[in-house]
Short mmCIF file of C-alpha atoms and ligand atoms in Angstrom, two decimals:
data_model
loop_
_atom_site.label_atom_id
_atom_site.label_comp_id
_atom_site.label_asym_id
_atom_site.label_seq_id
_atom_site.Cartn_x
_atom_site.Cartn_y
_atom_site.Cartn_z
CA UNK A 1 -3.18 -22.41 -0.82
CA UNK A 2 -1.48 -23.74 -4.00
CA UNK A 3 0.20 -21.57 -6.22
CA UNK A 4 0.14 -24.08 -8.95
CA UNK A 5 -3.47 -23.57 -9.44
CA UNK A 6 -3.96 -21.14 -12.16
CA UNK A 7 -6.69 -18.84 -10.18
CA UNK A 8 -3.86 -18.00 -7.67
CA UNK A 9 -1.77 -16.72 -10.30
CA UNK A 10 -2.16 -13.08 -10.17
CA UNK A 11 -0.36 -10.87 -7.88
CA UNK A 12 -3.83 -9.01 -6.34
CA UNK A 13 -4.77 -12.59 -5.75
CA UNK A 14 -1.88 -13.77 -3.81
CA UNK A 15 -1.49 -10.65 -1.82
CA UNK A 16 -4.67 -11.94 -0.40
CA UNK A 17 -4.70 -15.47 -0.37
CA UNK A 18 -0.95 -16.67 -0.41
CA UNK A 19 0.64 -18.17 2.54
CA UNK A 20 -2.46 -18.05 4.84
CA UNK A 21 -1.88 -20.10 8.11
CA UNK A 22 -5.47 -19.82 9.23
CA UNK A 23 -7.10 -21.05 12.26
CA UNK A 24 -7.71 -24.90 12.31
CA UNK A 25 -9.15 -24.79 15.72
CA UNK A 26 -12.10 -22.14 15.16
CA UNK A 27 -11.92 -21.45 11.28
CA UNK A 28 -11.59 -17.78 11.71
CA UNK A 29 -10.99 -15.75 8.83
CA UNK A 30 -8.23 -13.91 10.00
CA UNK A 31 -5.34 -15.67 11.32
CA UNK A 32 -4.90 -15.52 14.77
CA UNK A 33 -2.32 -13.35 16.34
CA UNK A 34 -0.07 -15.97 18.05
CA UNK A 35 1.18 -13.39 20.63
CA UNK A 36 3.36 -16.05 22.69
CA UNK A 37 7.08 -16.15 23.26
CA UNK A 38 7.20 -19.80 23.49
CA UNK A 39 5.52 -23.22 22.66
CA UNK A 40 4.69 -25.99 24.92
CA UNK A 41 5.92 -29.47 24.04
CA UNK A 42 4.20 -32.39 25.20
CA UNK A 43 7.06 -34.52 26.73
CA UNK A 44 10.77 -34.38 27.00
CA UNK A 45 11.32 -36.06 23.80
CA UNK A 46 9.26 -33.81 21.72
CA UNK A 47 11.11 -30.90 22.75
CA UNK A 48 14.27 -33.00 22.05
CA UNK A 49 13.22 -34.08 18.58
CA UNK A 50 12.31 -30.34 17.63
CA UNK A 51 15.43 -29.00 18.61
CA UNK A 52 17.20 -31.65 16.50
CA UNK A 53 14.64 -30.85 13.88
CA UNK A 54 13.34 -34.17 13.52
CA UNK A 55 9.73 -33.22 14.26
CA UNK A 56 8.25 -30.24 12.87
CA UNK A 57 6.53 -27.77 15.22
CA UNK A 58 7.42 -24.49 16.77
CA UNK A 59 9.95 -24.09 19.64
CA UNK A 60 10.15 -20.40 20.66
CA UNK A 61 9.36 -17.07 18.73
CA UNK A 62 12.55 -15.79 17.95
CA UNK A 63 12.98 -19.08 15.85
CA UNK A 64 9.61 -19.07 14.18
CA UNK A 65 5.99 -18.38 15.15
CA UNK A 66 2.97 -19.03 12.79
CA UNK A 67 1.72 -15.59 12.41
CA UNK A 68 4.90 -14.55 11.27
CA UNK A 69 4.97 -17.54 9.05
CA UNK A 70 2.13 -16.56 7.30
CA UNK A 71 3.94 -13.14 6.59
CA UNK A 72 6.96 -15.14 5.16
CA UNK A 73 5.03 -17.33 2.91
CA UNK A 74 2.88 -14.63 1.59
CA UNK A 75 6.15 -12.71 0.43
CA UNK A 76 7.85 -15.28 -0.76
CA UNK A 77 4.59 -15.97 -2.99
CA UNK A 78 4.60 -12.27 -3.86
CA UNK A 79 8.06 -12.15 -5.01
CA UNK A 80 8.50 -15.54 -6.71
CA UNK A 81 11.10 -16.75 -4.18
CA UNK A 82 11.18 -20.19 -2.31
CA UNK A 83 11.13 -18.65 0.93
CA UNK A 84 11.18 -15.23 3.19
CA UNK A 85 12.30 -14.43 6.61
CA UNK A 86 10.78 -11.65 8.61
CA UNK A 87 12.84 -9.30 10.85
CA UNK A 88 12.14 -6.37 13.33
CA UNK A 89 12.98 -3.62 10.85
CA UNK A 90 14.36 -3.33 7.23
CA UNK A 91 17.67 -2.87 8.94
CA UNK A 92 17.28 -6.10 10.46
CA UNK A 93 16.77 -7.71 7.20
CA UNK A 94 19.78 -6.21 5.44
CA UNK A 95 22.37 -6.43 8.36
CA UNK A 96 21.44 -10.26 8.87
CA UNK A 97 21.39 -10.92 4.92
CA UNK A 98 24.84 -9.33 4.25
CA UNK A 99 26.44 -10.71 7.54
CA UNK A 100 25.41 -14.12 6.84
CA UNK A 101 27.21 -13.95 3.27
CA UNK A 102 30.25 -11.81 4.24
CA UNK A 103 33.17 -12.77 6.75
CA UNK A 104 36.38 -11.24 7.26
CA UNK A 105 38.68 -10.95 4.38
CA UNK A 106 35.58 -10.45 1.90
CA UNK A 107 34.76 -8.01 -0.27
CA UNK A 108 31.56 -6.09 -1.55
CA UNK A 109 30.17 -4.01 -4.42
CA UNK A 110 28.05 -1.49 -3.63
CA UNK A 111 25.90 1.25 -5.05
CA UNK A 112 27.32 4.59 -3.61
CA UNK A 113 24.09 5.59 -3.46
CA UNK A 114 21.85 3.74 -0.91
CA UNK A 115 19.26 4.24 2.15
CA UNK A 116 21.31 6.28 4.59
CA UNK A 117 21.71 3.51 7.38
CA UNK A 118 22.32 0.68 4.64
CA UNK A 119 25.65 3.09 3.39
CA UNK A 120 26.31 3.83 7.34
CA UNK A 121 26.31 0.01 7.91
CA UNK A 122 28.41 -0.86 5.26
CA UNK A 123 30.60 1.83 4.94
CA UNK A 124 31.57 2.10 8.71
CA UNK A 125 30.67 -0.76 10.70
CA UNK A 126 31.81 -3.63 8.09
CA UNK A 127 35.50 -1.96 8.23
CA UNK A 128 35.42 -3.17 11.93
CA UNK A 129 34.72 -6.71 10.88
CA UNK A 130 37.46 -6.52 8.10
CA UNK A 131 34.98 -6.75 5.34
CA UNK A 132 36.09 -4.69 2.12
CA UNK A 133 33.91 -2.32 0.24
CA UNK A 134 33.92 -0.42 -3.21
CA UNK A 135 31.25 1.83 -3.83
CA UNK A 136 30.39 2.46 -7.40
CA UNK A 137 28.08 4.48 -9.65
CA UNK A 138 25.63 1.55 -10.25
CA UNK A 139 23.96 2.79 -13.50
CA UNK A 140 27.62 2.30 -14.77
CA UNK A 141 28.17 -1.33 -15.40
CA UNK A 142 31.74 -1.18 -16.76
CA UNK A 143 32.58 0.41 -13.23
CA UNK A 144 30.37 -2.25 -11.59
CA UNK A 145 32.70 -4.88 -13.44
CA UNK A 146 35.96 -3.29 -13.05
CA UNK A 147 35.29 -3.38 -9.20
CA UNK A 148 35.16 -6.93 -8.71
CA UNK A 149 37.96 -8.48 -6.98
CA UNK A 150 39.34 -11.85 -6.32
CA UNK A 151 37.66 -11.60 -2.82
CA UNK A 152 34.21 -10.33 -4.10
CA UNK A 153 31.46 -12.19 -2.57
CA UNK A 154 28.28 -9.80 -3.60
CA UNK A 155 26.88 -7.00 -5.17
CA UNK A 156 24.26 -4.92 -3.14
CA UNK A 157 22.17 -2.24 -4.42
CA UNK A 158 18.77 -0.51 -4.39
CA UNK A 159 16.36 0.37 -7.66
CA UNK A 160 15.17 2.99 -7.56
CA UNK A 161 17.68 4.45 -5.00
CA UNK A 162 16.52 6.15 -1.97
CA UNK A 163 16.37 8.93 -2.34
CA UNK A 164 17.25 10.28 -5.65
CA UNK A 165 15.56 8.08 -7.76
CA UNK A 166 18.25 6.86 -9.74
CA UNK A 167 17.45 3.25 -11.53
CA UNK A 168 19.77 0.59 -11.80
CA UNK A 169 19.64 -2.38 -14.78
CA UNK A 170 19.18 -5.57 -13.12
CA UNK A 171 19.77 -7.63 -16.17
CA UNK A 172 23.24 -6.07 -16.69
CA UNK A 173 24.10 -6.26 -13.05
CA UNK A 174 22.45 -9.77 -12.89
CA UNK A 175 25.10 -10.66 -16.14
CA UNK A 176 28.32 -9.36 -14.24
CA UNK A 177 27.13 -11.19 -11.18
CA UNK A 178 26.47 -14.61 -13.03
CA UNK A 179 29.82 -14.41 -15.13
CA UNK A 180 32.07 -14.03 -11.62
CA UNK A 181 29.55 -16.13 -9.22
CA UNK A 182 28.72 -13.35 -7.14
CA UNK A 183 25.51 -12.96 -4.95
CA UNK A 184 23.16 -10.47 -5.51
CA UNK A 185 21.22 -8.69 -3.04
CA UNK A 186 18.99 -6.14 -4.24
CA UNK A 187 16.62 -3.81 -1.90
CA UNK A 188 13.18 -3.89 -3.51
CA UNK A 189 11.49 -1.17 -0.74
CA UNK A 190 10.32 1.43 -3.31
CA UNK A 191 8.79 -0.61 -5.88
CA UNK A 192 7.34 -3.49 -3.88
CA UNK A 193 6.38 -6.89 -5.87
CA UNK A 194 3.54 -5.23 -7.45
CA UNK A 195 5.57 -3.07 -9.67
CA UNK A 196 9.02 -4.96 -9.97
CA UNK A 197 9.70 -8.59 -9.27
CA UNK A 198 13.34 -8.98 -8.97
CA UNK A 199 13.66 -12.87 -9.01
CA UNK A 200 12.56 -12.34 -12.77
CA UNK A 201 15.92 -10.53 -13.22
CA UNK A 202 18.25 -13.40 -11.47
CA UNK A 203 18.42 -11.47 -8.42
CA UNK A 204 19.40 -13.93 -5.34
CA UNK A 205 18.12 -12.13 -2.22
CA UNK A 206 15.56 -9.48 -2.28
CA UNK A 207 15.13 -7.31 0.60
CA UNK A 208 12.32 -4.85 1.94
CA UNK A 209 11.50 -2.54 4.60
CA UNK A 210 8.09 -3.77 5.38
CA UNK A 211 7.38 -0.58 7.20
CA UNK A 212 7.10 1.08 3.93
CA UNK A 213 4.64 0.00 1.03
CA UNK A 214 4.09 -3.65 2.46
CA UNK A 215 2.51 -2.63 5.70
CA UNK A 216 1.44 0.95 4.39
CA UNK A 217 -0.24 2.24 7.26
CA UNK A 218 2.54 4.09 9.23
CA UNK A 219 1.96 2.24 12.18
CA UNK A 220 5.09 -0.61 11.92
CA UNK A 221 8.40 -1.14 11.65
CA UNK A 222 9.63 -4.31 10.13
CA UNK A 223 11.71 -5.86 7.39
CA UNK A 224 12.03 -9.06 5.21
CA UNK A 225 14.22 -10.84 2.78
CA UNK A 226 13.02 -13.17 -0.03
CA UNK A 227 15.33 -15.80 -1.60
CA UNK A 228 16.02 -19.50 -2.32
CA UNK A 229 15.02 -22.15 0.24
CA UNK A 230 18.68 -22.71 0.88
CA UNK A 231 19.74 -18.96 1.50
CA UNK A 232 16.60 -18.33 3.91
CA UNK A 233 17.41 -21.24 6.20
CA UNK A 234 21.09 -20.08 6.17
CA UNK A 235 20.12 -16.79 7.14
CA UNK A 236 17.59 -18.04 9.69
CA UNK A 237 20.06 -20.22 11.20
CA UNK A 238 23.08 -17.84 11.32
CA UNK A 239 22.44 -14.03 11.71
CA UNK A 240 18.62 -14.29 12.57
CA UNK A 241 18.68 -16.90 15.25
CA UNK A 242 21.90 -15.40 16.70
CA UNK A 243 21.53 -11.81 16.59
CA UNK A 244 17.79 -11.82 17.03
CA UNK A 245 16.24 -9.01 14.79
CA UNK A 246 12.95 -10.75 15.27
CA UNK A 247 9.51 -9.51 14.08
CA UNK A 248 6.72 -9.77 16.80
CA UNK A 249 3.43 -11.75 15.86
CA UNK A 250 1.57 -8.60 16.22
CA UNK A 251 3.49 -6.61 13.49
CA UNK A 252 3.61 -9.57 11.13
CA UNK A 253 -0.21 -9.92 11.37
CA UNK A 254 -0.52 -5.70 10.80
CA UNK A 255 1.44 -6.30 7.85
CA UNK A 256 -0.58 -9.36 6.34
CA UNK A 257 -3.71 -7.08 6.69
CA UNK A 258 -1.73 -4.16 5.01
CA UNK A 259 -0.66 -6.87 1.97
CA UNK A 260 -4.31 -7.57 1.15
CA UNK A 261 -4.95 -3.90 -0.24
CA UNK A 262 -1.06 -3.61 -1.64
CA UNK A 263 -1.73 -3.78 -5.34
CA UNK A 264 -4.96 -1.19 -5.21
CA UNK A 265 -2.95 1.01 -2.99
CA UNK A 266 0.37 0.76 -4.84
CA UNK A 267 -1.56 1.57 -8.16
CA UNK A 268 -3.29 4.99 -6.44
CA UNK A 269 0.16 6.20 -5.46
CA UNK A 270 1.26 5.75 -8.56
CA UNK A 271 -1.89 7.68 -10.21
CA UNK A 272 -0.96 10.44 -7.87
CA UNK A 273 2.60 10.82 -8.57
CA UNK A 274 2.23 10.49 -12.01
CA UNK A 275 0.14 13.48 -11.50
CA UNK A 276 2.41 15.51 -9.16
CA UNK A 277 5.60 14.64 -11.45
CA UNK A 278 3.55 16.37 -14.36
CA UNK A 279 2.67 19.45 -12.19
CA UNK A 280 6.01 19.79 -10.53
CA UNK A 281 7.98 19.26 -14.07
CA UNK A 282 5.43 22.24 -15.32
CA UNK A 283 6.06 24.60 -12.36
CA UNK A 284 8.27 27.62 -12.98
CA UNK A 285 9.59 27.66 -9.28
CA UNK A 286 10.99 23.95 -9.32
CA UNK A 287 14.56 23.22 -10.70
CA UNK A 288 14.25 19.64 -11.36
CA UNK A 289 12.09 16.57 -11.10
CA UNK A 290 13.50 13.25 -10.61
CA UNK A 291 10.75 10.71 -11.45
CA UNK A 292 11.63 7.39 -13.38
CA UNK A 293 7.73 7.71 -15.01
CA UNK A 294 8.92 11.03 -16.74
CA UNK A 295 10.27 10.90 -20.63
CA UNK A 296 13.16 13.06 -19.26
CA UNK A 297 14.43 10.63 -16.95
CA UNK A 298 17.36 8.54 -17.76
CA UNK A 299 15.62 5.28 -16.49
CA UNK A 300 12.41 5.79 -18.48
CA UNK A 301 13.16 2.92 -20.62
CA UNK A 302 13.10 0.70 -17.61
CA UNK A 303 9.34 1.15 -17.19
CA UNK A 304 7.63 -1.90 -18.95
CA UNK A 305 10.78 -3.67 -19.21
CA UNK A 306 11.73 -4.25 -15.17
CA UNK A 307 9.44 -1.91 -13.54
CA UNK A 308 5.68 -1.88 -14.20
CA UNK A 309 5.16 1.74 -13.08
CA UNK A 310 7.45 4.43 -11.64
CA UNK A 311 6.21 4.25 -8.01
CA UNK A 312 5.25 6.59 -5.44
CA UNK A 313 7.90 8.85 -4.68
CA UNK A 314 9.26 11.68 -6.37
CA UNK A 315 12.40 13.52 -5.66
CA UNK A 316 12.74 17.22 -6.95
CA UNK A 317 14.72 20.62 -6.31
CA UNK A 318 13.05 23.67 -5.93
CA UNK A 319 14.96 26.66 -7.53
CA UNK A 320 16.62 28.69 -5.21
CA UNK A 321 18.79 27.63 -2.53
CA UNK A 322 18.36 25.35 0.85
CA UNK A 323 16.72 28.25 2.78
CA UNK A 324 14.30 28.32 -0.03
CA UNK A 325 13.91 24.66 0.47
CA UNK A 326 13.28 25.02 3.71
CA UNK A 327 10.94 28.00 3.70
CA UNK A 328 8.99 25.70 0.94
CA UNK A 329 8.90 22.65 3.47
CA UNK A 330 7.79 24.94 6.64
CA UNK A 331 4.84 26.29 4.89
CA UNK A 332 3.09 22.94 3.98
CA UNK A 333 -0.30 22.19 5.56
CA UNK A 334 -1.44 18.85 4.08
CA UNK A 335 1.76 16.99 3.37
CA UNK A 336 3.81 16.03 6.77
CA UNK A 337 7.42 16.58 7.30
CA UNK A 338 8.55 13.39 8.32
CA UNK A 339 10.98 10.55 7.15
CA UNK A 340 9.70 7.10 5.96
CA UNK A 341 7.30 6.76 2.82
CA UNK A 342 4.49 4.58 1.45
CA UNK A 343 2.26 5.53 3.71
CA UNK A 344 -1.36 6.78 3.17
CA UNK A 345 -0.14 10.11 4.41
CA UNK A 346 2.00 11.95 2.11
CA UNK A 347 5.42 12.65 3.68
CA UNK A 348 7.96 15.08 2.48
CA UNK A 349 11.79 14.98 3.68
CA UNK A 350 15.15 16.82 3.08
CA UNK A 351 17.80 13.67 2.91
CA UNK A 352 20.77 16.03 3.34
CA UNK A 353 19.39 17.06 6.74
CA UNK A 354 17.51 13.86 7.62
CA UNK A 355 17.59 10.47 6.05
CA UNK A 356 20.95 10.80 4.41
CA UNK A 357 22.71 12.88 7.28
CA UNK A 358 24.89 9.46 7.70
CA UNK A 359 26.98 10.51 4.39
CA UNK A 360 29.61 13.38 4.63
CA UNK A 361 28.78 16.21 2.21
CA UNK A 362 31.54 14.98 -0.04
CA UNK A 363 29.73 11.12 0.07
CA UNK A 364 26.40 12.88 -0.80
CA UNK A 365 27.98 14.75 -3.95
CA UNK A 366 29.53 11.35 -5.03
CA UNK A 367 26.00 9.51 -4.68
CA UNK A 368 24.30 12.34 -6.50
CA UNK A 369 22.27 13.91 -3.76
CA UNK A 370 22.21 17.45 -3.48
CA UNK A 371 21.65 19.52 -0.63
CA UNK A 372 18.71 20.96 -1.77
CA UNK A 373 17.03 17.65 -3.09
CA UNK A 374 13.44 16.91 -1.33
CA UNK A 375 11.79 13.47 -1.28
CA UNK A 376 8.16 13.31 -1.37
CA UNK A 377 6.25 9.98 -0.56
CA UNK A 378 2.71 10.59 -2.24
CA UNK A 379 -0.07 9.42 -0.07
CA UNK A 380 -3.36 8.34 -0.87
CA UNK A 381 -5.01 11.55 -0.65
CA UNK A 382 -6.71 13.01 -3.44
CA UNK A 383 -4.32 14.29 -6.08
CA UNK A 384 -5.73 17.78 -6.51
CA UNK A 385 -5.65 18.37 -2.47
CA UNK A 386 -1.65 17.24 -2.43
CA UNK A 387 -0.93 19.65 -5.59
CA UNK A 388 -3.35 22.45 -3.88
CA UNK A 389 -1.12 22.00 -0.68
CA UNK A 390 2.41 22.25 -2.83
CA UNK A 391 0.98 25.41 -4.70
CA UNK A 392 0.47 27.38 -1.82
CA UNK A 393 3.60 26.35 -0.29
CA UNK A 394 5.76 27.31 -3.49
CA UNK A 395 3.98 30.73 -3.56
CA UNK A 396 4.90 31.61 -0.12
CA UNK A 397 8.22 30.55 -0.66
CA UNK A 398 8.83 33.19 -2.85
CA UNK A 399 7.80 35.85 -0.36
CA UNK A 400 11.09 35.94 1.64
CA UNK A 401 11.07 37.63 5.01
CA UNK A 402 14.06 39.58 5.67
C1 LIG B 1 13.57 2.21 5.27
C2 LIG B 1 14.38 1.74 4.53
C3 LIG B 1 15.36 0.99 4.73
C4 LIG B 1 15.44 0.68 6.19
O1 LIG B 1 14.05 -0.20 6.90
P1 LIG B 1 13.61 0.32 8.28
O2 LIG B 1 12.33 -0.50 8.41
O3 LIG B 1 13.49 1.60 8.67
O4 LIG B 1 14.64 -0.38 9.13
C5 LIG B 1 15.88 -0.04 4.02
N1 LIG B 1 15.82 0.49 2.46
C6 LIG B 1 14.98 1.42 2.10
C7 LIG B 1 15.27 1.82 0.60
C8 LIG B 1 14.39 2.07 2.95
O5 LIG B 1 13.71 2.79 2.47
#
């Protein structure tokens, strides 16, 4: 496909057609799953030429695979970047991207609130390699700039932030990064390219846990990083090739299938989440609702500017304490208690005891993740059914058993 053709411009169309590898042998509509570990060379010279990079062609599936390539090309087209690299998990993409760009003695500035394992990697593991970090309130641009030092190499953050839905201003962060010649690495998992394209705001490397909205069906673990051809080549030839968190062809195929419906799914997730956020906001037993789509949210002004809509995840607090939150969650009948997000099923979880248990209670307080915070990934069921389930569970929450 050619993205220069005007009828390939819209993201709904690109999600279906972009990056197609296809099937030159039989013309099948769906690209075949090239479930192979290795590729046969015609002769020794051809093998040598491929290893030397003098001839195009596949070598071994850790280094590249046609089905995985379709996903990479599709994601580059959706994020408006030159290229992309696929990984066996979102954390594979995060770790490979950061380690390809940091070495002993380097410093990074990172948001204090992050996906739990990204925080654990940066806060605990990087210290073993002599990589320094300063955690900042990413919404406070002067704090971000003040954290920049002589040896700072990059800024790492998410927006909206998992799990509390705080949003960062990409334009402001980009200005600081450009002024100090820093790389920006942004985790766009919560929005997907349908709602937010960070490259428009100067972000250099855009990461996704493909496990979430991109695949959307709760049956794959995968990750992606999108960026310039030079950066992607660098990541592929260093941390991807030699550390090996490669995506399997079968998983790439499932994610490509998921991407065909990405825009319709995401719009419905948003429709449902907006209804749920309104319901929760009006409920007497709900203490607080954190959803950027609400007028009361501090980042509401970013809707229409950096993000098209507010997405499908809502964070909230029930009135009362931790025990009330637990009683509420245990009464749910339709919503599943599970981590992950972006699936057809509504999933609900308690960050302090689940995804963000990698933080100490002090670190959670610092990052604005309260002990009573509940995160709901609003699914594709009928909004009335999800609301009905929350309503019956909230009613039962109030009946305290001695
Ligand atoms: C889930 C998630 C990750 C990690 O992705 P995996 O596919 O589980 O490795 C990273 N960032 C965010 C924002 C996530 O939600």
